[in-house]
PDB file of C-alpha atoms in Angstrom:
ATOM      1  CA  UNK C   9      80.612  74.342  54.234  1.00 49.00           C
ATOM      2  CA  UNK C  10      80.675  77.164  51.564  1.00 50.00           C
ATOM      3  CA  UNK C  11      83.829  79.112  50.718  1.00 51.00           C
ATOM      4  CA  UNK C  12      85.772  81.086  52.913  1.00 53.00           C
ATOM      5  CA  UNK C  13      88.528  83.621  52.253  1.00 54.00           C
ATOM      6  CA  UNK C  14      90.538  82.333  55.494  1.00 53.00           C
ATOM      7  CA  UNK C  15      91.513  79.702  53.859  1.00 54.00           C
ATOM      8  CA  UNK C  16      89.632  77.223  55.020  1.00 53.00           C
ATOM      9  CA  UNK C  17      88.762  78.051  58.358  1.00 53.00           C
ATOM     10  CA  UNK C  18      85.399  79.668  57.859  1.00 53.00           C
ATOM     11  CA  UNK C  19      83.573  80.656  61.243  1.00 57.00           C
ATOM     12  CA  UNK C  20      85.982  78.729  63.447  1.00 60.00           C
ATOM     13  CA  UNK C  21      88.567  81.928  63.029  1.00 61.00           C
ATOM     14  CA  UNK C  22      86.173  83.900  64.671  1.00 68.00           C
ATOM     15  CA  UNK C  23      85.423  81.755  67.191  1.00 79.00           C
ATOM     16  CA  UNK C  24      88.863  81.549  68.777  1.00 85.00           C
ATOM     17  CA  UNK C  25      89.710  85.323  68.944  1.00 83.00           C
ATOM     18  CA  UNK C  26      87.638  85.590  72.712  1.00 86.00           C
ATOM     19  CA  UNK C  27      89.706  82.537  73.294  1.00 88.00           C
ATOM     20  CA  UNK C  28      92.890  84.103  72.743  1.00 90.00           C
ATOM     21  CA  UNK C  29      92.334  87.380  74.359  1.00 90.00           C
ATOM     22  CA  UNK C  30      90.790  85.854  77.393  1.00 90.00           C
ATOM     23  CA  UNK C  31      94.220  83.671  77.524  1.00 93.00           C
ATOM     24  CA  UNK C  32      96.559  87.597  77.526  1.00 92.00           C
ATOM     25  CA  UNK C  33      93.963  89.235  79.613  1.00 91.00           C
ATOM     26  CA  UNK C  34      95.018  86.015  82.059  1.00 93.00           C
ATOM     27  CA  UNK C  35      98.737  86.319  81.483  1.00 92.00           C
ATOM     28  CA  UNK C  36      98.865  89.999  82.195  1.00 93.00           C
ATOM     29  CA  UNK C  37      96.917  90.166  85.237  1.00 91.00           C
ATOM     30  CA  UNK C  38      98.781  86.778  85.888  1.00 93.00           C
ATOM     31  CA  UNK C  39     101.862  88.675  85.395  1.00 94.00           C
ATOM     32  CA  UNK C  40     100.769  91.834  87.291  1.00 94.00           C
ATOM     33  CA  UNK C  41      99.859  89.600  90.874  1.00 94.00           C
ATOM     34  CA  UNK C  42     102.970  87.973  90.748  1.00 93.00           C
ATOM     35  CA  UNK C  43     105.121  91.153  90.396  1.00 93.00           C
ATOM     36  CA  UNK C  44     103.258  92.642  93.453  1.00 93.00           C
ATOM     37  CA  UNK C  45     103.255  89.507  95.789  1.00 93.00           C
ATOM     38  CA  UNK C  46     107.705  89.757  94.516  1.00 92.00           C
ATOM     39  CA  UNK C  47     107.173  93.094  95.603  1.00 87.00           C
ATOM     40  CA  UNK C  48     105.687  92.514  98.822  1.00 92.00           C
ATOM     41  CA  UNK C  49     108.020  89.691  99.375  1.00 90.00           C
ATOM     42  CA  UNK C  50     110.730  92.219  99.454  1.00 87.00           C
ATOM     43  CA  UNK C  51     109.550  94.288 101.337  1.00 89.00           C
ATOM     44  CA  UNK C  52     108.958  91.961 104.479  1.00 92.00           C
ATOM     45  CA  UNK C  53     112.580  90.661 103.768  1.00 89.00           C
ATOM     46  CA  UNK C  54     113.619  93.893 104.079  1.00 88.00           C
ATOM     47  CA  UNK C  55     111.844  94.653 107.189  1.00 90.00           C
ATOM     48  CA  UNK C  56     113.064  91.484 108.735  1.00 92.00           C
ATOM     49  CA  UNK C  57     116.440  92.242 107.721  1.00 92.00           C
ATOM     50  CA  UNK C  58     118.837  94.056 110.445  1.00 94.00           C
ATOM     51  CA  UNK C  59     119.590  97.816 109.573  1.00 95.00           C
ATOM     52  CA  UNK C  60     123.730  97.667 108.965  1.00 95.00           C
ATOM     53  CA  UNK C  61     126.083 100.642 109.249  1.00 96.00           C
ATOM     54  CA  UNK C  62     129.564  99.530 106.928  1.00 97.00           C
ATOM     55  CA  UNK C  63     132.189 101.795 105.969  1.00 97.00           C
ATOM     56  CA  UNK C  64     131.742 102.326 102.446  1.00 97.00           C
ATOM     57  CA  UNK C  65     132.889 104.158  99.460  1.00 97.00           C
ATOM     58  CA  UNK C  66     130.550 105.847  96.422  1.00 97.00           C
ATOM     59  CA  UNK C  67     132.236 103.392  93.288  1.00 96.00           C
ATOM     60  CA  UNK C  68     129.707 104.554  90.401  1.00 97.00           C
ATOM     61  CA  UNK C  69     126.096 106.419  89.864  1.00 97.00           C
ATOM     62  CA  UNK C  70     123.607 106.035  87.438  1.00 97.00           C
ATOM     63  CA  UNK C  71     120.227 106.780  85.982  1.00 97.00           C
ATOM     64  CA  UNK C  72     117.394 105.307  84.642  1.00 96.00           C
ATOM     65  CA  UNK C  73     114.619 107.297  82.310  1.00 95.00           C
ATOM     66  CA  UNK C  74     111.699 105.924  81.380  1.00 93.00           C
ATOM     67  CA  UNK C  75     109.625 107.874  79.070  1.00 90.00           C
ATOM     68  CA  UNK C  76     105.324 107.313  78.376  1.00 86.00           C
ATOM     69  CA  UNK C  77     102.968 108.412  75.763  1.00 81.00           C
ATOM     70  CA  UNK C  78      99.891 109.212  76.363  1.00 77.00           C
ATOM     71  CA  UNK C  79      97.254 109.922  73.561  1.00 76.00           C
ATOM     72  CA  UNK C  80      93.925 111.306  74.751  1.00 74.00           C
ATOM     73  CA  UNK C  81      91.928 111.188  71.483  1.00 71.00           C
ATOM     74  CA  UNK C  82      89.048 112.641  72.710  1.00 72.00           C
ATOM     75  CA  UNK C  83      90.683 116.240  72.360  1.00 73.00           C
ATOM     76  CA  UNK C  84      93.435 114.643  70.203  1.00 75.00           C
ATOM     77  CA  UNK C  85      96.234 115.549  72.214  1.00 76.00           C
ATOM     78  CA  UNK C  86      99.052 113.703  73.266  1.00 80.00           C
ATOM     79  CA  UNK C  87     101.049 113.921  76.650  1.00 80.00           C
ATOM     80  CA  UNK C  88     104.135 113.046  77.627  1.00 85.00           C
ATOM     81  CA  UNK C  89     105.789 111.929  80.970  1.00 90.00           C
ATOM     82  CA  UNK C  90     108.965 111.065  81.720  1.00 92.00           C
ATOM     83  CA  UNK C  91     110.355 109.013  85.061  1.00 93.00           C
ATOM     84  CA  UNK C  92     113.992 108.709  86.646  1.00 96.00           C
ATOM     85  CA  UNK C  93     115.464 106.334  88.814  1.00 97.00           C
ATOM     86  CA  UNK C  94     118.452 106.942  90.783  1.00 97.00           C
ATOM     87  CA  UNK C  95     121.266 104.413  91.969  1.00 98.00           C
ATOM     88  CA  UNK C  96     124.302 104.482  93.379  1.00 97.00           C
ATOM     89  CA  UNK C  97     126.939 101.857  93.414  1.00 98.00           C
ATOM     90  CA  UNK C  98     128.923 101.632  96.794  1.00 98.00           C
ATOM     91  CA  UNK C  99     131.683  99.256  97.777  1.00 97.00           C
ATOM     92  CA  UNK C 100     132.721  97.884 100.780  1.00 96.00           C
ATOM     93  CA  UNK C 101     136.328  96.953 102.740  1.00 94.00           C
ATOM     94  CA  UNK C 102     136.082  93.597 100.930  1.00 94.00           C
ATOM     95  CA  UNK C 103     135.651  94.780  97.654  1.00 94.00           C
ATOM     96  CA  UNK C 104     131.563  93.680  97.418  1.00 95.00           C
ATOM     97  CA  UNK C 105     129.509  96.043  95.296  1.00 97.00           C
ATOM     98  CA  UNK C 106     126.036  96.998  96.021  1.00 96.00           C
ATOM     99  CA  UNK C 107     123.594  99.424  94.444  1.00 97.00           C
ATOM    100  CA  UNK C 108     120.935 100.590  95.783  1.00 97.00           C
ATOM    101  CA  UNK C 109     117.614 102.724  94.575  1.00 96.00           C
ATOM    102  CA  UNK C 110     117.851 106.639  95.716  1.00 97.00           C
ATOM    103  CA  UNK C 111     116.221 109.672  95.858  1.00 96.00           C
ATOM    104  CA  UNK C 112     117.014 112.384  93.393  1.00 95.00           C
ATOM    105  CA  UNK C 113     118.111 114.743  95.897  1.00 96.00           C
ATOM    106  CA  UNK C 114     120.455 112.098  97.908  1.00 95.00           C
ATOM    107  CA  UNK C 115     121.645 111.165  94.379  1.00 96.00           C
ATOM    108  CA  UNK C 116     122.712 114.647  93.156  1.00 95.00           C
ATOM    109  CA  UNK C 117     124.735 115.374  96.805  1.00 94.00           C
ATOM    110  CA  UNK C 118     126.629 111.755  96.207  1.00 95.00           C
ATOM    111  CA  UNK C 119     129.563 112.146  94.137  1.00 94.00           C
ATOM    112  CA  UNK C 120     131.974 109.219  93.127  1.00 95.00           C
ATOM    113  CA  UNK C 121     134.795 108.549  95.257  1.00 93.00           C
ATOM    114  CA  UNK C 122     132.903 109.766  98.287  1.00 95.00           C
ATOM    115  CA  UNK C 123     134.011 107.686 101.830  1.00 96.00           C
ATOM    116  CA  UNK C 124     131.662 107.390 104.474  1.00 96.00           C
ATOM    117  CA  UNK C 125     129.499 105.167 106.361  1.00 97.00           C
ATOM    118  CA  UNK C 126     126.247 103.754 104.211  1.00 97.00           C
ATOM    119  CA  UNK C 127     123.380 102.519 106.378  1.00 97.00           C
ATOM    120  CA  UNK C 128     120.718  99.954 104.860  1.00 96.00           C
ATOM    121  CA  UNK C 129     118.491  97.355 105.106  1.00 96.00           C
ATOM    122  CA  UNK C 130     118.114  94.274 103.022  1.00 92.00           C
ATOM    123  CA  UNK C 131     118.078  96.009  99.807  1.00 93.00           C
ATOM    124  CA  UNK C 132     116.640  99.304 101.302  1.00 94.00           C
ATOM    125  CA  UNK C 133     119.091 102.157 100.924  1.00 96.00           C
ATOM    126  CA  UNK C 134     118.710 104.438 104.463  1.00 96.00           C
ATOM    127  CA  UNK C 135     121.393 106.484 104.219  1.00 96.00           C
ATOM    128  CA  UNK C 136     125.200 107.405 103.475  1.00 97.00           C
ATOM    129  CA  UNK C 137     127.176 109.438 105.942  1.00 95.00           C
ATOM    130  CA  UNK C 138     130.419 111.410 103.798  1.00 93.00           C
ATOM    131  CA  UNK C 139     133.516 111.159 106.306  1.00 89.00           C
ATOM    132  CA  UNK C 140     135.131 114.719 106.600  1.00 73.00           C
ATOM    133  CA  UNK C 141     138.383 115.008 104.173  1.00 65.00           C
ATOM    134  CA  UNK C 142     141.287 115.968 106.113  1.00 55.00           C
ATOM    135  CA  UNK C 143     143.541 118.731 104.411  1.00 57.00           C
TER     136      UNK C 143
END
């Protein structure tokens, strides 16, 4: 065994770099099956689940941006994309909180303090119905 600027380790360093990428290719497609089969799973809870009308009031709203990069270095340009998520907050009679995913237009009619009646399933927002203020 000659010299070797790895300290030591000679060939063998080269050797276990297919090893170790083999192992993250595994954990991220490892990774990727289990977040769909969670995914499915909530989705047949969901369905199972009955579909509730409770009188409810609008507590908070937020967002969620998440922002990609793309770099196509072919033609050495770069793209960008951007994605929100909307939630709302609602609370119930008893004082229980839930939030719940929503679409961008249902989440720009919403406003805080709004009472109604919210309709969902599971953890599958349907709808909210704003009760008429009395003046």
């Amino acid at each position: 065994m000659g010299f070797s600027p790895f300290g030591g380790f000679g060939g063998g360093m080269f050797s276990i770099v297919p090893v170790i990428v083999g192992i993250g290719f595994v954990f991220v497609f490892g990774m990727i099956i289990v977040q769909a089969m969670q995914g499915i799973g909530q989705w047949r809870r969901n369905n199972a689940s009955p579909i509730l009308t409770v009188d409810a009031k609008v507590s908070s709203k937020r967002t969620d941006v998440s922002y990609h990069h793309h770099h196509d270095a072919a033609i050495n340009h770069v793209h960008h994309t951007s994605h929100t998520t909307y939630y709302a907050t609602f609370e119930v009679p008893s004082g229980d909180r839930m939030e719940f995913v929503v679409s961008g237009p249902e989440y720009g009619i919403l406003s805080e303090q709004d009472v109604g009646k919210l309709t969902f399933q599971g953890t599958r927002y349907l709808k909210f119905e704003r009760r008429a203020m009395v003046q």
